XYZ file of C-alpha atoms in Angstrom:
722
model
C 68.031 -22.953 64.195
C 67.470 -19.371 65.313
C 66.000 -19.148 68.794
C 63.192 -16.717 68.059
C 61.020 -18.136 70.850
C 63.336 -17.012 73.666
C 62.118 -13.862 75.362
C 64.001 -11.385 77.507
C 62.782 -8.641 79.840
C 64.108 -5.107 80.167
C 66.196 -6.226 83.135
C 67.710 -8.955 80.973
C 68.520 -6.471 78.217
C 70.222 -4.231 80.773
C 72.306 -7.187 81.974
C 73.266 -8.091 78.389
C 74.421 -4.564 77.596
C 75.963 -3.825 81.000
C 73.738 -0.783 81.655
C 70.959 0.177 84.022
C 67.272 -0.383 83.338
C 66.821 3.363 82.877
C 69.079 3.188 79.809
C 66.861 0.505 78.269
C 63.804 2.691 78.862
C 65.585 5.579 77.140
C 66.448 3.398 74.141
C 62.798 2.401 73.773
C 61.698 6.040 73.757
C 64.451 7.463 71.551
C 64.850 4.732 68.912
C 61.895 3.983 66.670
C 63.541 0.755 65.490
C 63.864 -0.726 68.999
C 62.236 -4.208 68.990
C 58.548 -4.315 69.840
C 57.370 -6.369 72.847
C 56.338 -9.924 72.005
C 54.947 -10.902 75.406
C 54.865 -10.068 79.084
C 52.654 -7.306 80.459
C 52.288 -3.595 79.893
C 54.414 -2.818 82.956
C 56.929 -5.648 82.359
C 57.124 -6.330 78.610
C 59.160 -9.161 77.097
C 61.158 -8.964 73.871
C 62.511 -11.551 71.444
C 66.127 -12.259 72.407
C 67.316 -12.635 68.805
C 65.814 -9.260 67.828
C 67.338 -7.587 70.886
C 70.801 -8.990 70.145
C 70.637 -7.815 66.543
C 69.531 -4.306 67.594
C 72.259 -4.026 70.230
C 74.940 -5.013 67.731
C 73.550 -2.685 65.040
C 73.691 0.255 67.441
C 77.086 -0.783 68.816
C 75.769 -1.246 72.319
C 77.799 -4.453 72.582
C 80.140 -6.434 70.384
C 78.964 -9.902 71.385
C 76.648 -11.311 74.033
C 78.729 -13.184 76.651
C 78.119 -16.914 76.370
C 76.971 -17.382 79.965
C 74.564 -14.463 79.619
C 73.148 -15.785 76.365
C 72.642 -19.228 77.893
C 70.919 -17.734 80.918
C 68.604 -15.606 78.780
C 67.720 -18.655 76.667
C 66.906 -20.582 79.849
C 64.935 -17.766 81.479
C 62.928 -17.122 78.310
C 62.284 -20.755 77.379
C 58.753 -21.176 75.952
C 58.011 -24.011 78.431
C 59.366 -22.080 81.412
C 62.771 -21.866 83.119
C 62.317 -25.022 85.226
C 61.664 -27.215 82.184
C 64.668 -25.608 80.491
C 66.803 -26.210 83.583
C 65.782 -29.882 83.702
C 66.578 -30.341 79.996
C 69.921 -28.603 80.526
C 70.687 -30.796 83.548
C 69.937 -33.969 81.581
C 72.268 -32.875 78.768
C 74.991 -31.905 81.236
C 74.805 -35.320 82.899
C 75.265 -36.930 79.480
C 78.181 -34.583 78.738
C 79.694 -35.357 82.155
C 79.350 -39.163 81.945
C 79.605 -39.882 78.209
C 81.121 -36.957 76.304
C 81.760 -38.971 73.095
C 78.060 -39.804 72.871
C 77.158 -36.122 73.160
C 79.710 -35.123 70.527
C 78.285 -37.735 68.149
C 74.581 -36.872 68.477
C 75.163 -33.097 68.528
C 77.217 -33.053 65.321
C 74.173 -32.995 63.034
C 71.044 -30.889 62.735
C 68.871 -29.745 65.616
C 66.192 -32.230 64.594
C 68.708 -35.092 64.670
C 69.940 -34.073 68.121
C 66.392 -33.939 69.499
C 65.589 -37.346 67.966
C 68.693 -39.142 69.306
C 68.912 -37.493 72.710
C 66.110 -39.456 74.489
C 67.846 -42.805 73.839
C 71.191 -41.437 75.003
C 69.566 -39.995 78.139
C 67.898 -43.322 78.864
C 71.296 -45.032 78.890
C 72.858 -42.526 81.301
C 69.904 -41.613 83.545
C 68.576 -45.107 84.260
C 71.666 -46.321 86.173
C 72.373 -42.941 87.810
C 68.793 -42.052 88.804
C 67.003 -45.414 89.206
C 63.297 -45.270 88.432
C 63.541 -42.548 85.806
C 60.430 -42.811 83.651
C 61.147 -43.666 80.027
C 59.103 -42.147 77.196
C 55.731 -43.845 76.939
C 56.078 -45.641 80.271
C 55.021 -44.631 83.792
C 57.021 -46.183 86.608
C 54.827 -46.710 89.675
C 57.085 -49.166 91.496
C 57.909 -46.576 94.144
C 54.356 -46.548 95.440
C 54.860 -49.887 97.169
C 58.223 -48.892 98.535
C 60.204 -51.061 96.104
C 63.418 -49.929 94.496
C 62.567 -49.613 90.781
C 66.063 -50.746 89.782
C 68.110 -53.287 91.733
C 70.717 -50.963 93.221
C 70.717 -52.168 96.823
C 73.758 -54.401 97.454
C 73.056 -57.782 98.988
C 75.214 -56.919 101.993
C 72.864 -54.166 103.130
C 69.362 -55.167 102.104
C 66.386 -52.911 102.724
C 64.401 -54.326 105.624
C 60.708 -54.301 104.711
C 57.954 -53.284 107.077
C 54.490 -54.737 107.199
C 52.404 -52.553 104.902
C 49.394 -50.855 106.427
C 46.027 -52.282 105.572
C 43.353 -50.127 103.967
C 41.521 -50.087 107.288
C 44.402 -48.401 109.085
C 45.887 -46.096 106.496
C 44.161 -43.805 104.042
C 44.988 -44.473 100.395
C 46.899 -41.436 99.038
C 44.966 -39.513 96.450
C 48.121 -38.803 94.410
C 50.748 -41.557 94.502
C 54.414 -40.570 94.341
C 55.919 -40.507 90.873
C 59.513 -40.679 89.609
C 61.294 -37.357 89.942
C 62.618 -37.533 86.392
C 61.018 -38.501 83.099
C 63.108 -38.681 79.942
C 61.730 -35.958 77.646
C 60.549 -36.909 74.187
C 62.022 -35.517 70.982
C 59.167 -32.994 70.403
C 59.610 -31.671 73.965
C 63.383 -31.397 73.483
C 63.357 -29.649 70.097
C 62.660 -26.097 71.456
C 65.518 -26.613 73.944
C 68.175 -27.584 71.378
C 69.686 -24.040 71.004
C 69.884 -23.854 74.794
C 71.511 -27.294 75.038
C 74.154 -26.388 72.466
C 74.963 -23.234 74.444
C 75.053 -25.213 77.697
C 77.479 -27.703 76.142
C 79.739 -24.873 74.994
C 79.644 -23.357 78.483
C 80.418 -26.760 80.033
C 83.455 -27.152 77.765
C 84.889 -24.047 79.445
C 83.639 -24.478 83.024
C 82.783 -28.157 83.409
C 79.355 -29.798 83.535
C 78.890 -29.620 87.292
C 79.824 -25.904 87.720
C 77.662 -25.036 84.716
C 74.583 -26.632 86.281
C 75.332 -24.988 89.642
C 75.625 -21.609 87.892
C 72.283 -22.000 86.109
C 70.518 -23.392 89.183
C 71.968 -20.672 91.417
C 70.913 -17.935 89.003
C 67.386 -19.393 88.842
C 67.093 -19.589 92.642
C 68.496 -16.080 93.008
C 65.970 -14.759 90.473
C 63.046 -16.330 92.372
C 63.914 -15.896 96.078
C 60.316 -16.039 97.311
C 59.513 -19.346 95.635
C 62.114 -21.447 97.432
C 63.180 -21.958 101.051
C 66.876 -22.762 100.920
C 69.118 -24.549 103.408
C 72.403 -22.579 103.601
C 75.526 -24.642 102.806
C 77.109 -24.117 106.247
C 73.992 -25.365 108.006
C 73.716 -28.328 105.636
C 77.323 -29.228 106.374
C 76.701 -29.123 110.122
C 73.614 -31.345 109.856
C 75.510 -33.821 107.689
C 78.385 -33.906 110.199
C 75.972 -34.662 113.053
C 74.663 -37.643 111.075
C 78.132 -39.225 110.922
C 79.122 -41.438 107.971
C 75.929 -43.230 106.907
C 75.719 -45.542 103.909
C 72.025 -44.923 103.188
C 70.617 -41.406 103.564
C 67.065 -40.108 103.126
C 65.819 -36.550 102.802
C 61.993 -36.670 102.739
C 61.681 -32.931 102.033
C 64.675 -32.449 99.775
C 64.038 -28.980 98.324
C 67.059 -28.176 96.137
C 69.110 -31.072 97.526
C 71.479 -29.098 99.780
C 71.404 -31.656 102.621
C 72.029 -34.702 100.453
C 74.690 -32.824 98.518
C 76.508 -32.282 101.830
C 76.848 -36.065 102.316
C 77.166 -37.134 98.651
C 80.956 -37.442 98.618
C 81.228 -41.236 98.674
C 80.270 -43.482 95.732
C 79.133 -46.292 98.068
C 76.375 -44.153 99.544
C 72.757 -44.600 98.505
C 70.727 -41.422 98.447
C 66.936 -41.194 98.658
C 65.046 -37.943 98.112
C 61.406 -36.909 97.959
C 59.655 -33.574 97.669
C 56.059 -32.524 97.140
C 57.220 -30.186 94.358
C 57.921 -32.180 91.148
C 60.255 -29.480 89.865
C 62.375 -29.520 93.035
C 62.515 -33.322 93.038
C 63.744 -33.292 89.431
C 66.352 -30.579 90.055
C 67.598 -32.401 93.163
C 67.948 -35.679 91.254
C 70.032 -34.024 88.531
C 72.092 -31.975 90.969
C 73.014 -35.042 93.026
C 73.691 -37.173 89.961
C 76.217 -34.574 88.814
C 77.883 -34.502 92.254
C 78.261 -38.190 93.060
C 78.571 -41.615 91.505
C 76.152 -42.973 94.123
C 72.697 -44.032 92.887
C 70.131 -41.292 93.471
C 66.570 -42.454 94.183
C 64.236 -39.486 93.828
C 60.453 -39.186 93.856
C 57.859 -36.444 93.666
C 54.915 -36.589 96.041
C 53.537 -35.567 99.429
C 55.811 -37.450 101.851
C 53.408 -37.644 104.782
C 50.379 -38.672 102.693
C 52.169 -40.679 99.977
C 55.526 -41.896 101.213
C 57.707 -43.155 98.359
C 59.880 -45.333 100.612
C 57.711 -47.147 103.192
C 60.086 -50.136 103.202
C 63.284 -48.142 103.666
C 65.469 -48.489 106.748
C 68.077 -45.754 106.309
C 71.226 -45.150 108.318
C 70.452 -41.434 108.476
C 67.619 -39.017 107.743
C 68.362 -35.340 107.114
C 65.384 -33.027 106.826
C 64.485 -29.345 106.613
C 60.687 -29.759 106.708
C 58.097 -27.080 105.961
C 57.192 -25.160 109.121
C 53.754 -24.466 110.606
C 51.729 -26.455 108.077
C 48.078 -26.974 109.005
C 47.170 -29.098 105.987
C 49.727 -31.850 106.541
C 47.254 -34.752 106.558
C 45.928 -34.716 110.121
C 42.447 -35.858 109.090
C 43.686 -38.553 106.669
C 46.427 -40.164 108.760
C 44.830 -40.693 112.176
C 45.723 -44.412 112.290
C 49.062 -44.286 110.487
C 51.591 -46.714 112.044
C 54.308 -44.048 111.984
C 52.833 -42.323 115.058
C 54.687 -44.514 117.566
C 55.096 -41.644 119.993
C 51.609 -40.168 119.737
C 49.264 -38.709 117.137
C 50.426 -35.149 116.352
C 47.964 -32.325 116.796
C 46.885 -30.378 113.733
C 49.236 -27.563 114.789
C 52.202 -29.930 115.265
C 53.180 -30.790 111.689
C 56.849 -30.729 112.709
C 56.288 -33.603 115.157
C 54.723 -35.583 112.294
C 57.973 -35.096 110.337
C 59.999 -36.138 113.402
C 58.100 -39.418 113.673
C 58.258 -40.009 109.924
C 62.048 -39.659 110.121
C 62.247 -42.131 113.013
C 60.040 -44.610 111.131
C 62.437 -44.595 108.171
C 65.566 -45.283 110.266
C 67.174 -48.613 111.020
C 67.670 -49.399 114.701
C 70.432 -47.114 115.921
C 70.123 -44.812 112.892
C 70.392 -41.037 113.301
C 68.041 -38.287 112.149
C 68.845 -34.563 112.141
C 65.945 -32.146 111.584
C 65.769 -28.366 111.452
C 62.947 -27.177 113.700
C 61.297 -23.878 114.614
C 61.968 -23.129 118.311
C 58.269 -23.272 119.266
C 58.260 -27.067 118.768
C 60.408 -27.420 121.894
C 57.835 -25.776 124.155
C 54.291 -25.794 122.657
C 51.852 -27.397 125.085
C 50.053 -29.250 122.298
C 53.176 -31.347 121.698
C 54.285 -32.025 125.264
C 53.050 -35.649 125.377
C 54.932 -36.592 122.206
C 58.058 -34.814 123.481
C 57.763 -36.710 126.765
C 57.517 -40.077 125.011
C 60.462 -39.239 122.744
C 62.493 -38.550 125.881
C 61.347 -41.593 127.862
C 62.214 -44.011 125.066
C 65.549 -42.365 124.314
C 64.638 -41.326 120.759
C 65.432 -37.622 121.177
C 69.136 -37.277 121.915
C 69.952 -33.564 121.505
C 68.387 -30.135 120.990
C 70.698 -27.455 119.597
C 69.694 -23.782 119.576
C 71.254 -22.115 116.521
C 72.088 -18.403 116.277
C 69.634 -16.079 114.568
C 70.441 -15.826 110.879
C 71.325 -19.504 110.412
C 68.460 -20.187 107.964
C 65.146 -18.668 106.851
C 63.354 -17.078 108.620
C 66.607 -15.330 109.501
C 65.181 -13.349 112.416
C 64.320 -16.531 114.357
C 66.966 -18.653 116.166
C 66.035 -22.117 114.872
C 66.755 -25.469 116.550
C 68.352 -28.707 115.427
C 66.901 -31.939 116.796
C 69.161 -34.984 116.769
C 67.210 -38.243 117.082
C 68.167 -41.897 117.148
C 65.877 -44.864 116.605
C 66.217 -46.750 119.912
C 68.159 -50.005 119.601
C 68.504 -50.501 123.352
C 66.953 -49.286 126.579
C 68.884 -46.544 128.350
C 69.199 -47.100 132.098
C 69.334 -43.367 132.842
C 68.598 -41.498 129.599
C 69.883 -37.958 129.221
C 69.310 -35.186 126.683
C 72.094 -32.988 125.334
C 71.210 -29.292 125.253
C 73.438 -26.852 123.354
C 72.960 -23.109 122.900
C 75.065 -21.603 120.106
C 73.275 -18.251 120.235
C 76.426 -16.413 121.288
C 77.790 -16.893 117.758
C 75.209 -14.538 116.260
C 77.018 -11.976 114.133
C 76.343 -8.273 114.536
C 74.562 -6.576 111.642
C 73.069 -8.514 108.762
C 75.846 -11.056 108.357
C 75.315 -14.736 109.016
C 76.506 -16.420 112.198
C 80.092 -17.309 113.043
C 79.831 -20.751 111.434
C 83.287 -22.032 112.440
C 82.438 -21.252 116.070
C 78.983 -22.834 115.780
C 80.361 -25.966 114.130
C 83.171 -26.458 116.645
C 80.923 -25.939 119.677
C 78.094 -28.180 118.462
C 80.237 -31.027 117.129
C 82.514 -31.065 120.190
C 79.510 -31.303 122.516
C 77.733 -33.942 120.380
C 80.904 -35.994 119.931
C 81.545 -36.170 123.692
C 77.880 -36.917 124.441
C 77.607 -39.607 121.759
C 80.851 -41.237 122.895
C 80.541 -41.024 126.691
C 76.803 -40.645 127.252
C 77.313 -37.250 128.875
C 79.191 -33.982 128.475
C 81.074 -31.690 130.815
C 78.806 -28.796 131.707
C 79.606 -25.465 130.087
C 77.430 -22.701 131.600
C 75.349 -20.999 128.958
C 76.642 -23.335 126.222
C 76.108 -27.076 126.799
C 74.768 -29.523 129.370
C 73.495 -33.114 129.415
C 70.247 -33.143 131.382
C 68.720 -36.277 132.944
C 65.404 -36.937 131.252
C 63.642 -37.136 134.615
C 64.334 -33.404 135.132
C 62.538 -32.583 131.869
C 59.353 -34.599 132.436
C 57.354 -31.860 134.154
C 53.997 -30.409 133.131
C 55.497 -28.444 130.204
C 58.299 -30.737 128.948
C 60.034 -27.570 127.746
C 63.198 -28.479 125.831
C 64.372 -24.941 125.005
C 68.123 -24.985 125.756
C 68.283 -21.420 127.095
C 65.737 -22.288 129.820
C 67.625 -25.374 131.006
C 71.239 -24.197 130.866
C 72.883 -22.405 133.805
C 73.766 -18.786 132.951
C 77.237 -17.983 131.688
C 79.677 -17.388 134.503
C 81.085 -13.908 133.998
C 83.750 -13.754 136.691
C 85.064 -10.353 135.716
C 81.975 -8.380 134.767
C 83.046 -5.284 136.685
C 86.556 -5.408 135.184
C 85.145 -5.777 131.677
C 82.900 -2.751 132.148
C 85.847 -0.749 133.493
C 87.689 -1.502 130.252
C 84.665 -0.379 128.208
C 84.521 2.837 130.257
C 88.212 3.538 129.626
C 87.792 2.983 125.884
C 84.742 5.275 125.888
C 86.703 8.040 127.649
C 89.498 7.761 125.067
C 87.022 7.783 122.169
C 85.212 10.849 123.512
C 88.567 12.661 123.844
C 89.433 11.736 120.252
C 85.992 12.848 119.073
C 86.503 16.272 120.609
C 89.871 16.600 118.865
C 88.395 15.570 115.512
C 85.402 17.904 115.700
C 85.532 20.245 112.683
C 86.386 23.886 113.318
C 83.654 26.522 113.057
C 82.468 26.834 109.486
C 83.632 29.947 107.648
C 81.058 31.313 105.167
C 82.193 31.867 101.583
C 82.155 35.543 100.592
C 79.277 36.265 98.252
C 81.665 37.589 95.600
C 83.501 34.209 95.482
C 80.456 31.950 95.610
C 79.916 31.629 91.863
C 78.548 28.376 90.587
C 81.286 25.867 89.678
C 81.114 24.025 86.330
C 79.655 20.574 86.955
C 80.023 17.118 85.458
C 78.254 13.846 86.205
C 79.423 10.367 87.180
C 78.098 9.067 83.862
C 80.216 11.570 81.907
C 83.301 10.708 83.957
C 82.727 6.995 83.319
C 82.448 7.556 79.556
C 85.639 9.651 79.638
C 87.544 6.905 81.467
C 88.105 8.931 84.658
C 86.402 6.199 86.675
C 84.985 2.686 86.310
C 81.507 1.864 87.603
C 80.554 -1.655 88.752
C 77.452 -3.143 90.428
C 77.523 -5.937 92.999
C 75.463 -9.015 93.781
C 77.439 -12.162 92.805
C 79.186 -14.367 95.351
C 81.669 -16.209 93.143
C 83.131 -19.608 93.953
C 85.170 -18.741 97.081
C 83.654 -17.867 100.453
C 84.736 -14.215 100.811
C 83.225 -11.625 103.227
C 80.586 -9.506 101.517
C 80.262 -5.748 101.943
C 76.519 -5.082 102.274
C 74.506 -1.887 101.965
C 73.932 -2.082 105.732
C 77.721 -2.179 106.304
C 78.158 0.936 104.177
C 75.381 2.795 105.980
C 76.632 1.772 109.449
C 80.344 2.120 108.688
C 81.067 -1.454 109.821
C 83.267 -4.264 108.498
C 81.999 -6.607 105.739
C 79.412 -8.872 107.364
C 77.249 -10.383 104.615
C 77.128 -13.541 102.562
C 75.987 -14.317 99.023
C 75.146 -17.664 97.422
C 78.034 -19.264 95.593
C 77.825 -18.706 91.845
C 79.882 -18.984 88.709
C 79.621 -15.224 88.171
C 82.866 -13.343 88.849
C 82.359 -11.231 91.997
C 83.339 -7.567 92.207
C 86.157 -7.256 94.768
C 86.826 -3.938 96.455
C 90.223 -2.206 96.304
C 91.678 0.645 98.415
C 90.452 3.965 97.070
C 87.182 2.641 95.669
C 84.040 4.641 96.463
C 80.955 2.565 97.331
C 77.366 3.861 97.376
C 74.028 2.213 98.287
C 71.360 2.749 95.630
C 68.275 2.037 97.766
C 66.861 3.849 100.775
C 67.494 7.501 100.021
C 70.460 8.009 102.390
C 73.239 10.363 101.233
C 76.143 7.989 101.934
C 79.389 7.224 100.104
C 82.228 5.198 101.626
C 85.892 5.138 100.603
C 87.322 1.620 100.823
C 90.399 1.369 103.074
C 92.925 -1.442 103.542
C 90.716 -3.151 106.153
C 87.739 -3.346 103.783
C 89.686 -4.108 100.592
C 89.206 -7.565 99.118
C 85.551 -7.898 100.141
C 82.866 -8.879 97.637
C 80.535 -6.063 96.606
C 77.013 -6.942 97.783
C 73.578 -6.332 96.331
C 72.168 -2.810 95.938
C 75.671 -1.299 95.927
C 77.552 0.541 93.193
C 81.333 0.784 93.167
C 83.196 3.691 91.569
C 86.917 3.138 90.933
C 88.481 6.545 90.125
C 91.658 7.003 88.106
C 94.014 8.574 90.718
C 95.549 10.796 88.023
C 92.143 12.330 87.276
C 90.075 12.074 90.468
C 90.790 12.184 94.194
C 88.766 9.448 95.944
C 87.835 11.544 98.999
C 86.891 14.513 96.820
C 84.619 12.197 94.790
C 83.021 10.606 97.877
C 82.483 13.917 99.625
C 80.602 15.607 96.797
C 78.535 12.482 96.153
C 77.244 12.712 99.741
C 75.578 16.064 99.235
C 71.882 15.914 100.144
C 70.785 18.112 97.236
C 72.920 16.013 94.884
C 71.167 12.820 95.994
C 67.753 14.421 95.771
C 68.159 15.402 92.110
C 69.573 11.972 91.173
C 66.918 9.867 92.925
C 63.686 8.390 91.634
C 60.751 7.656 93.913
C 58.306 4.763 93.993
C 55.415 4.329 96.399
C 57.564 2.569 99.021
C 61.211 3.020 97.989
C 63.781 5.491 96.717
C 66.378 4.477 94.128
C 69.536 6.388 93.292
C 70.693 6.750 89.671
C 74.436 7.013 90.340
C 75.207 8.166 86.790
C 73.252 11.379 87.420
C 75.202 12.393 90.549
C 77.116 15.625 89.995
C 80.474 17.022 91.121
C 82.443 20.119 90.131
C 85.222 20.185 87.559
C 88.305 21.110 89.614
C 92.052 20.869 89.169
C 93.824 18.031 91.051
C 95.302 20.375 93.702
C 91.864 21.837 94.449
C 90.359 18.329 94.562
C 92.936 17.334 97.209
C 92.058 20.380 99.336
C 88.417 19.303 99.415
C 89.437 15.654 99.844
C 91.480 16.358 102.978
C 88.543 18.143 104.571
C 86.128 15.328 103.627
C 88.600 12.754 105.021
C 88.726 14.608 108.342
C 84.924 14.684 108.505
C 84.847 10.930 107.897
C 87.255 10.334 110.810
C 85.039 12.461 113.072
C 81.948 10.523 111.960
C 83.653 7.178 112.715
C 84.649 8.377 116.184
C 81.054 9.409 116.907
C 79.811 5.960 115.870
C 82.359 4.204 118.068
C 81.463 6.397 121.023
C 77.795 5.558 120.569
C 78.525 1.821 120.345
C 80.693 1.854 123.485
C 78.103 3.929 125.331
C 75.350 1.403 124.523
C 77.631 -1.463 125.597
C 78.406 0.248 128.897
C 74.749 0.967 129.655
C 73.663 -2.574 128.800
C 76.453 -4.070 130.924
C 75.548 -1.881 133.897
C 71.897 -2.901 133.719
C 72.833 -6.586 133.493
C 75.363 -6.364 136.327
C 73.012 -4.519 138.678
C 70.132 -6.917 138.016
C 72.109 -10.173 138.272
C 74.044 -9.107 141.378
C 77.562 -8.969 139.900
C 77.825 -5.188 140.376
C 77.055 -3.369 143.631
C 74.696 -0.368 143.477
C 77.132 1.841 145.487
């Protein structure tokens, strides 16, 4: 069955052919037989994938579409949308993962036969793995009353019911929660059959689980503004703080990162809910592929229509939506979950805190990601005070900036425990991990954050207190916090860091600055000698594109993180001349790794910058908005190439301009045709200029550090004014 319904954009065509979008635009203008748009808009047209493939092969633009790229284009251009396609693909992958002989049997015939037999096969695999999955023609509403739709709770750990609220005390939800997954019918599956066959072929090479992670990661990466993600390192830290629970709930599951971090034991029972049906479905499939534990998943507004009112979980992990005004304040005034006070309309986060506590067993632990304002807003001080008095709030951890979106804000972690006993002298653990903020755009120093936070929490949880570490950690008696503000911001309650050798440290900075300034003076270029007018004839020029076609260099673009956690060279690192500092989401795409002698250029922003990769930078992943040029040493000198690519006039003629951005077309950059010996002469001079530029940057950095340290020392009394 030819997949004529799948559409692809110009960006997708460029990815298929391994060219830039400008090349696709040129093909459309120059070739009258280029496929006509079949959808999209005038500014972003869409084309039939099958027609595009045929045209590309006919014009020898590619020999064969890579399987993973074809599968992605089929998913992205699915007539029912990429999320529906991703859900269908996830269902098939779960069947392939759990019962490969069944898949081989039903996929051996026609597309119509596969679509007809697949629902029954999915019913057999999804029902035990994702209890409550709705079968075709049946709607499962058993979650509404907090019952487990399939008997998966062992008798040894029964769910303890709570007394349901009466209609007089709790508003009836307008939209009850529904099962996260519904087995698609044969007519719904038929358009997806070409995609499912491609997914199965990809899974045979990569495995079912990595294939789904690749497709999900590509979808999330293509729609960054639609989803708020929990980074894997943060999810791992939150899961570690929760310990080793048997039953775990995430009432705002998103893409399932938090539950995935704890889903490594088959005896665990996982419960997930999200207001977005598509996220609930993707989470259910993602978790089912990662664990043998039963995955209970529901779609619905957690605060207004809780899917698990009878649950008593060992742990709750939650990254709730921040600053929501329409969280149900007017509907839930008499809800029994508000044991610690009715949250104000502006305190949606405190509603999530109390929901988490209400779903815990006595002694159970909840870990929530919070915006820092929740620790100090006056509208929430009474609830914070009651959480402290009753021993429910056990720790507040200030994370470094860059830990999670919004990356400019240093978020907090709240660790709570449903009280199972009365504390004689309750204390609160305060931890500030802000010192692990990384310079530049890179994420925080996660190993340092994890070690500091878990060491402090482990000692506090074991001994009821922790040895004070100025500026880092302290256990504070609750009585000290119960003032008019009940401000729980760690930085305001921790003693400042003891810097016993501030003056000595600044003396070292001053010595390094003196040495750098001396080196800068030595590296300063000699006075420029003008070229005689008789010798200043115009050199014959070539372009990067021509050199690439001739094999003198290889051009690659970055943006894929790969499977391993490797430092990422970002456009900011290239512009600032710093070490690799970025991160990229893990993906099944092969990353581009830098090698010594590569030349790296940013393509956005308009700056005339090109950086030669040295031994210290080699091995990093090439980040987004960067192009890597790998010259053949026999044909091109790397420093000669980088130097001429930095020319301001060169960049100006190779750039295109939008209303708010400038983009560089690297293929149009020019450099002269010179013999290897002449290239090396230019390259040596460019290399010397680069060393001078680096020395200037280091001098500026040390100068700023010295000035900042002097201000701090004079104001805090560690340095005398004389």
